mmCIF file of C-alpha atoms in Angstrom:
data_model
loop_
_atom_site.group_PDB
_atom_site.id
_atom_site.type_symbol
_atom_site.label_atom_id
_atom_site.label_comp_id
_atom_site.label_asym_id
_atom_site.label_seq_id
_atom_site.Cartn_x
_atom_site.Cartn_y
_atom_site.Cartn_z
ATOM 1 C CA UNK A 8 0.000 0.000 0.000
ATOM 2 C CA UNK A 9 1.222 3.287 -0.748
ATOM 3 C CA UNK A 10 0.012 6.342 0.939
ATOM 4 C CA UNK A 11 0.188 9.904 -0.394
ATOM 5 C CA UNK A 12 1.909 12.754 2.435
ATOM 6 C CA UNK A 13 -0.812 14.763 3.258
ATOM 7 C CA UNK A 14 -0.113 18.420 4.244
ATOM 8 C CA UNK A 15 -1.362 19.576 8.031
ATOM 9 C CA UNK A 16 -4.009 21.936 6.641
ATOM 10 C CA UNK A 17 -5.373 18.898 4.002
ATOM 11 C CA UNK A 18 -5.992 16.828 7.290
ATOM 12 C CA UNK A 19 -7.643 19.410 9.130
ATOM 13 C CA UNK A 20 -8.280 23.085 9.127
ATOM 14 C CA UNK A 21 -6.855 23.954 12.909
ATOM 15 C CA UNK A 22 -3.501 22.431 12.082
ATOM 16 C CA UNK A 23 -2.544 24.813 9.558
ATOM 17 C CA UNK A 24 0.544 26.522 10.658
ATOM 18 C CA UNK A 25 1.545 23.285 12.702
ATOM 19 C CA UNK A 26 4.537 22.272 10.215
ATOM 20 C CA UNK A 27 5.745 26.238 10.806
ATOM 21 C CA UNK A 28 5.551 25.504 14.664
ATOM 22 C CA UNK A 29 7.437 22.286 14.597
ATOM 23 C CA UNK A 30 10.121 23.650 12.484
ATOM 24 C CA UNK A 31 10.290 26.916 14.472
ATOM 25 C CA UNK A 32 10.697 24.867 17.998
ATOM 26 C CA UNK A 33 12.892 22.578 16.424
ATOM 27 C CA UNK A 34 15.445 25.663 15.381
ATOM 28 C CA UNK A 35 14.619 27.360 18.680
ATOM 29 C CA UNK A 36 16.194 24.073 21.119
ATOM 30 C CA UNK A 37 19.161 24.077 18.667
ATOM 31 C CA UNK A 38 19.884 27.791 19.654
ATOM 32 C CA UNK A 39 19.506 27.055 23.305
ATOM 33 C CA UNK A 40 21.449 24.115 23.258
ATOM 34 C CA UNK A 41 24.174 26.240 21.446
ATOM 35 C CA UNK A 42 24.047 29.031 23.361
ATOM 36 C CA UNK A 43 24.209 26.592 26.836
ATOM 37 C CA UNK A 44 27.356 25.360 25.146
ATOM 38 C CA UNK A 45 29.304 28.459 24.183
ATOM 39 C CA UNK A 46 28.793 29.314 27.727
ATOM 40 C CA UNK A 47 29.727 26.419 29.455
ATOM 41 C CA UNK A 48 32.946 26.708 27.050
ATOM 42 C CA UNK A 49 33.438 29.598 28.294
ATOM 43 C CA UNK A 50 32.923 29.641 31.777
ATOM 44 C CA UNK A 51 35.673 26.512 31.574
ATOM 45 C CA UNK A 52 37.880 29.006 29.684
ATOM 46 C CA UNK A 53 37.114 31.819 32.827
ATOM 47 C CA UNK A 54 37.399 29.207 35.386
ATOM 48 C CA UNK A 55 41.151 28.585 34.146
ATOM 49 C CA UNK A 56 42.207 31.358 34.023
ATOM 50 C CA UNK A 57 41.353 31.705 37.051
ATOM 51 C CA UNK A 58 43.055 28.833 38.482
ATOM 52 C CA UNK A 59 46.567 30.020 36.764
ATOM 53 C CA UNK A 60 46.392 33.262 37.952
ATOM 54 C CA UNK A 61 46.021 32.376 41.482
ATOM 55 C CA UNK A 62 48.479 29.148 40.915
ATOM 56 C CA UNK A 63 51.422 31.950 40.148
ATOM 57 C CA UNK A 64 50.191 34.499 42.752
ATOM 58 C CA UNK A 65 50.457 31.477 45.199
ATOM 59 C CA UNK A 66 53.604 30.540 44.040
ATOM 60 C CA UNK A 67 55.048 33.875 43.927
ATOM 61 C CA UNK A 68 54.068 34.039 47.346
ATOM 62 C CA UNK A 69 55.875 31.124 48.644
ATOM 63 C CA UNK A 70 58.563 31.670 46.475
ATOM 64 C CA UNK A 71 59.197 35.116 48.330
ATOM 65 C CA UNK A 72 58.566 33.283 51.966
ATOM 66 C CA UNK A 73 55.897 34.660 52.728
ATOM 67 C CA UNK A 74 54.937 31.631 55.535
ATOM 68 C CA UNK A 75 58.498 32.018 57.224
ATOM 69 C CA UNK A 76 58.483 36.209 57.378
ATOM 70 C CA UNK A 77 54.697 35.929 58.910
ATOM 71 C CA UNK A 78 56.133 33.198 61.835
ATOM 72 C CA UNK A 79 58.890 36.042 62.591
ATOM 73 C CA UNK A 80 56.201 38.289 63.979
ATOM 74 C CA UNK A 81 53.650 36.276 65.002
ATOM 75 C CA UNK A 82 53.836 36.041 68.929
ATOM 76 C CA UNK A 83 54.341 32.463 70.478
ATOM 77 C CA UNK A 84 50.033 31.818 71.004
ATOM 78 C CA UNK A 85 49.453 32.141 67.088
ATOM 79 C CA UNK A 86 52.859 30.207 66.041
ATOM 80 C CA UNK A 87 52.237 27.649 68.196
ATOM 81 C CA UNK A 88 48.413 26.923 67.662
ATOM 82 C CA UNK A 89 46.992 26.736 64.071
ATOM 83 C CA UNK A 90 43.701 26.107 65.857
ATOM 84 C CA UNK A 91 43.390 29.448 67.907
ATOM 85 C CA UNK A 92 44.497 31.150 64.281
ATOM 86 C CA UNK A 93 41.045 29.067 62.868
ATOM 87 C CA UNK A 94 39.101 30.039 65.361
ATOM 88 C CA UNK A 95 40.142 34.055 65.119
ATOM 89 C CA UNK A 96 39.266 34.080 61.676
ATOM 90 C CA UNK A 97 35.755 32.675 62.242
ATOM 91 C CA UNK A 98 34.963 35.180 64.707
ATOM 92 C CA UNK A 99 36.542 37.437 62.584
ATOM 93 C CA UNK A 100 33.924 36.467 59.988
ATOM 94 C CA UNK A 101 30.880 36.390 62.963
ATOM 95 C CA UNK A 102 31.707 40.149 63.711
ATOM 96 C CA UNK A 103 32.148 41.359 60.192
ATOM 97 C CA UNK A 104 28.049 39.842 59.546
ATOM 98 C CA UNK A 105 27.225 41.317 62.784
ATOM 99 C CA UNK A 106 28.469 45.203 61.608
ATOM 100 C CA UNK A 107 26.785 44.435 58.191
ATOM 101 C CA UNK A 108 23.459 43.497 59.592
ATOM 102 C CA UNK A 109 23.564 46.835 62.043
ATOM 103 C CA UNK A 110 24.239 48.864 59.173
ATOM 104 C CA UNK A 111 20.799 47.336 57.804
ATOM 105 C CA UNK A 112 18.691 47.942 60.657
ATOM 106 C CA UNK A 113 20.288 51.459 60.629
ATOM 107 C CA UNK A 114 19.379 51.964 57.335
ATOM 108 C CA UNK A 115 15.603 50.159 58.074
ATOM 109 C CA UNK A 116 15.258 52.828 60.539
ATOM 110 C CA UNK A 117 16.324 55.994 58.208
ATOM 111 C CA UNK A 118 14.489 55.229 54.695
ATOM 112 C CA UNK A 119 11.429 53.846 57.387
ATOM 113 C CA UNK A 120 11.758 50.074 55.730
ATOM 114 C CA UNK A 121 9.916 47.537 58.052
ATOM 115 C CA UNK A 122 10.520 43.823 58.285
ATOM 116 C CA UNK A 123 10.191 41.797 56.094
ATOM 117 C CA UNK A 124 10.936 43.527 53.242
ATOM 118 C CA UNK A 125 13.686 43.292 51.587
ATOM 119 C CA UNK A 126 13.356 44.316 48.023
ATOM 120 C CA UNK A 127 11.280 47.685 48.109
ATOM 121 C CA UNK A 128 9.571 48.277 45.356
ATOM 122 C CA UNK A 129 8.097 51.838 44.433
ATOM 123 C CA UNK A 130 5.084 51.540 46.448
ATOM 124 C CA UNK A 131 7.273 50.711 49.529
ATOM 125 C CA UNK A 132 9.928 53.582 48.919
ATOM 126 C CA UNK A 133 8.661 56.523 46.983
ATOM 127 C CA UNK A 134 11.781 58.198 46.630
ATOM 128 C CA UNK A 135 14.248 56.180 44.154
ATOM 129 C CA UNK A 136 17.686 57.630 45.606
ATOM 130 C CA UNK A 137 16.644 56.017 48.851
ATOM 131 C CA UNK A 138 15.175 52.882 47.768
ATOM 132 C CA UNK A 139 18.631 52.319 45.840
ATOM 133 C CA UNK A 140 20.690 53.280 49.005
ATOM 134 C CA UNK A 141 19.227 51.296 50.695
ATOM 135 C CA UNK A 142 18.963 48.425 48.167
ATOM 136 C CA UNK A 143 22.676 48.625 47.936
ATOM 137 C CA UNK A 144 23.252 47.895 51.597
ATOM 138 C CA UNK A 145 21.404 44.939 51.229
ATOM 139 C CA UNK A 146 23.098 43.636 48.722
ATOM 140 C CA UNK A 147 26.201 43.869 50.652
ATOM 141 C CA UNK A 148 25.267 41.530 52.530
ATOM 142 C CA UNK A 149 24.100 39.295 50.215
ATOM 143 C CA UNK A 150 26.824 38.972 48.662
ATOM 144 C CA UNK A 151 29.040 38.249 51.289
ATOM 145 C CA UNK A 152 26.393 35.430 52.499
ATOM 146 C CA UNK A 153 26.118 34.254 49.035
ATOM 147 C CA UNK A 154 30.262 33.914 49.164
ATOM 148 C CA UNK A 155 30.684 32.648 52.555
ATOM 149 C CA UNK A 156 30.250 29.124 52.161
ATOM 150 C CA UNK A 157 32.636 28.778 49.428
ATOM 151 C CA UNK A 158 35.449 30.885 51.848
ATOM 152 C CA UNK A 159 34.695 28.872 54.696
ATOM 153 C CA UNK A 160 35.133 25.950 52.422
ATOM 154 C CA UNK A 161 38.667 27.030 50.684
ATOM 155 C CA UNK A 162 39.944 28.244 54.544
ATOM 156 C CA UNK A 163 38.950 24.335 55.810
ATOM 157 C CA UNK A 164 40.925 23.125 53.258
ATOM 158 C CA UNK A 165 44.112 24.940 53.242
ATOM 159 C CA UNK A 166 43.560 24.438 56.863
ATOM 160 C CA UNK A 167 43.345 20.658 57.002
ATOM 161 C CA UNK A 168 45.291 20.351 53.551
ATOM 162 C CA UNK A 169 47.999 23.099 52.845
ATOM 163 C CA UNK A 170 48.643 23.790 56.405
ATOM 164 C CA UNK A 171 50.667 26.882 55.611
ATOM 165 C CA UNK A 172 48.577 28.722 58.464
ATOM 166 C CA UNK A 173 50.430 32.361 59.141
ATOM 167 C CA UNK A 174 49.787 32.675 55.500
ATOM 168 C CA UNK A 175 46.367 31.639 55.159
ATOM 169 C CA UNK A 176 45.550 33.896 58.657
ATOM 170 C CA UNK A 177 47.057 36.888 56.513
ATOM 171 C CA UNK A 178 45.279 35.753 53.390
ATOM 172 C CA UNK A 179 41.835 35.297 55.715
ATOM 173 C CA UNK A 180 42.443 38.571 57.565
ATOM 174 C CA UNK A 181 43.059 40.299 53.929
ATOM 175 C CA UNK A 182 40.440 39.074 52.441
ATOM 176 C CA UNK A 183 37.905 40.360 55.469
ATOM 177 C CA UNK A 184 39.226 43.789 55.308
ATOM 178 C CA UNK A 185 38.130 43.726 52.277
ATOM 179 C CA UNK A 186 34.802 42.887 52.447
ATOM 180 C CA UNK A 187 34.502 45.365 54.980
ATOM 181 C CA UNK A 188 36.157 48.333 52.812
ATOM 182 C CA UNK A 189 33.891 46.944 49.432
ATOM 183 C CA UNK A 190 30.622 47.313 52.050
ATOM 184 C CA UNK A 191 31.229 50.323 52.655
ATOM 185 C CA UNK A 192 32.034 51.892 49.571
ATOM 186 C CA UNK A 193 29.292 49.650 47.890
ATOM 187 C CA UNK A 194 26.806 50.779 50.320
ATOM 188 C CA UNK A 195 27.561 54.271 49.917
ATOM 189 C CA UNK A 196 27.551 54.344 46.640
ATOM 190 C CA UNK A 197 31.382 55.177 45.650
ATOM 191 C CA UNK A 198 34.246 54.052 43.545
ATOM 192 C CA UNK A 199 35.007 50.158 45.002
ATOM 193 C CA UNK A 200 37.970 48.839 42.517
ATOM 194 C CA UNK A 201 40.313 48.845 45.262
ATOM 195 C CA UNK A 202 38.654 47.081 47.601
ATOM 196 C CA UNK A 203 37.143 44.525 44.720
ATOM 197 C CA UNK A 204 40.793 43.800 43.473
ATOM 198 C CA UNK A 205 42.204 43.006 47.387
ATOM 199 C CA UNK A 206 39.178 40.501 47.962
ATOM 200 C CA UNK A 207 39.868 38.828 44.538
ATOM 201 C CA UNK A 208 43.456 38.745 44.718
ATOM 202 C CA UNK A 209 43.307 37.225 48.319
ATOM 203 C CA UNK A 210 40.865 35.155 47.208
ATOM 204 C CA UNK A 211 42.716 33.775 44.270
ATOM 205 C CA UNK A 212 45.417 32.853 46.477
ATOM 206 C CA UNK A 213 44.051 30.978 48.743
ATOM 207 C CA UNK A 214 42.586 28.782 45.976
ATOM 208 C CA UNK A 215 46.332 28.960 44.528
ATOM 209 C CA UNK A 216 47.909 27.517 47.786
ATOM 210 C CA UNK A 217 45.563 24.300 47.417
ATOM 211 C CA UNK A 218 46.989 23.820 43.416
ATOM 212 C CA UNK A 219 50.407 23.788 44.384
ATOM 213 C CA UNK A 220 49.776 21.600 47.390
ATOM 214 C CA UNK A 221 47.412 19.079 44.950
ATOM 215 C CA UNK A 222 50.761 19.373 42.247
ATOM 216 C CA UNK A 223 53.153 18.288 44.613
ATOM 217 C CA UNK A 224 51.510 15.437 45.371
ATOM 218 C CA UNK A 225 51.792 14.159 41.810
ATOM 219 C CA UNK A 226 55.601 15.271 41.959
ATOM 220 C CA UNK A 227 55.176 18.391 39.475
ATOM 221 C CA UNK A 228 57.222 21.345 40.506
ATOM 222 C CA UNK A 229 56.589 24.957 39.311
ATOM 223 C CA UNK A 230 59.944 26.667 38.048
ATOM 224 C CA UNK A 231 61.371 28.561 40.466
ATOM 225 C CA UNK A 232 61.151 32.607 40.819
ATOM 226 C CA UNK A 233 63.958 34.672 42.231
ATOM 227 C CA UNK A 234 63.247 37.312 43.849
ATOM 228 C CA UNK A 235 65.763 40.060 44.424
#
């Protein structure tokens, strides 16, 4: 038996403009699925460079001894107890949420924001200078929440893995200074490159100290960088 194609409007009236739909979605996964590839290949592409960035900051850093000139002038109760060093830098971390979460119930209190609202729209905040101020200081802190698990995470393992601890407390205590400079000149509005480049480059380099550590392991050595 041989059977003739029919079109979609020959079969029936309310499928005309089917075959145009099909083909359309069709064309329209192949451009998502493109577009999800380009950008996973190139987040990978972002993702090492940042790894070799902070692989030669690291390296630069222990290649100018930067583990042995932080012993010299850390007093005896930090040299001799990696775990009081861990525990400074979480409290370090528990006060710096602590001064970011005042600074939103102070600003609450002067743009007249109640609980819970977060996001004020323009019904909540009539004036749109103060709903952005104030926007900005909450988004302070949510990016420093949104980033904290992944620094706790990095500090546990150069902790438990690297175990070069005066330089990961200076690298910790870098890094929260900061946060705290980038909040405030965030939150107020201003110029924040400075502080954005210290929290990156600290950052980086804490990531850098667990590459090195991981190619040591498998017995690959970076070249090594004199310093004058």
């Amino acid at each position: 038996f041989f059977f003739k194609q029919k079109m979609a409007y020959e079969i029936c009236a309310c499928l005309v403009g089917s075959e145009m739909c099909i083909r359309d979605r069709y064309q329209r996964r192949v451009r998502e699925r493109f577009n999800q590839t380009r950008t996973m290949i190139f987040a990978s592409i972002i993702n090492a460079i940042f790894f070799s960035i902070a692989t030669g900051l690291a390296h630069a850093a222990n290649s100018f001894g930067v583990e042995a000139r932080i012993l010299q002038v850390l007093p005896p109760q930090l040299k001799n107890d990696p775990e009081l060093l861990l525990a400074l830098i979480a409290l370090a971390v528990c006060f710096l949420i602590g001064v970011q979460n005042s600074v939103v119930i102070a600003a609450r209190r002067a743009y007249k924001i109640k609980q819970p609202i977060h996001h004020p729209s323009e019904k909540d905040v009539t004036n749109k200078a103060d709903r952005l101020a104030f926007l900005r200081r909450i988004r302070v802190v949510e990016n420093f929440i949104e980033q904290l698990p992944q620094f706790y995470f990095i500090i546990f393992v150069n902790y438990v893995f690297v175990k070069q601890f005066a330089t990961l407390a200076l690298l910790a205590a870098v890094y929260l200074i900061g946060r705290v400079f980038y909040g405030l000149t965030y939150g107020n509005g201003v110029s924040r490159v400075l502080p954005f480049v210290t929290i990156m480059v600290t950052y980086m380099m804490l990531h850098g100290l667990v590459v090195i550590k991981v190619l040591e392991k498998f017995n690959i050595t970076l070249p090594a960088i004199k310093l004058d």
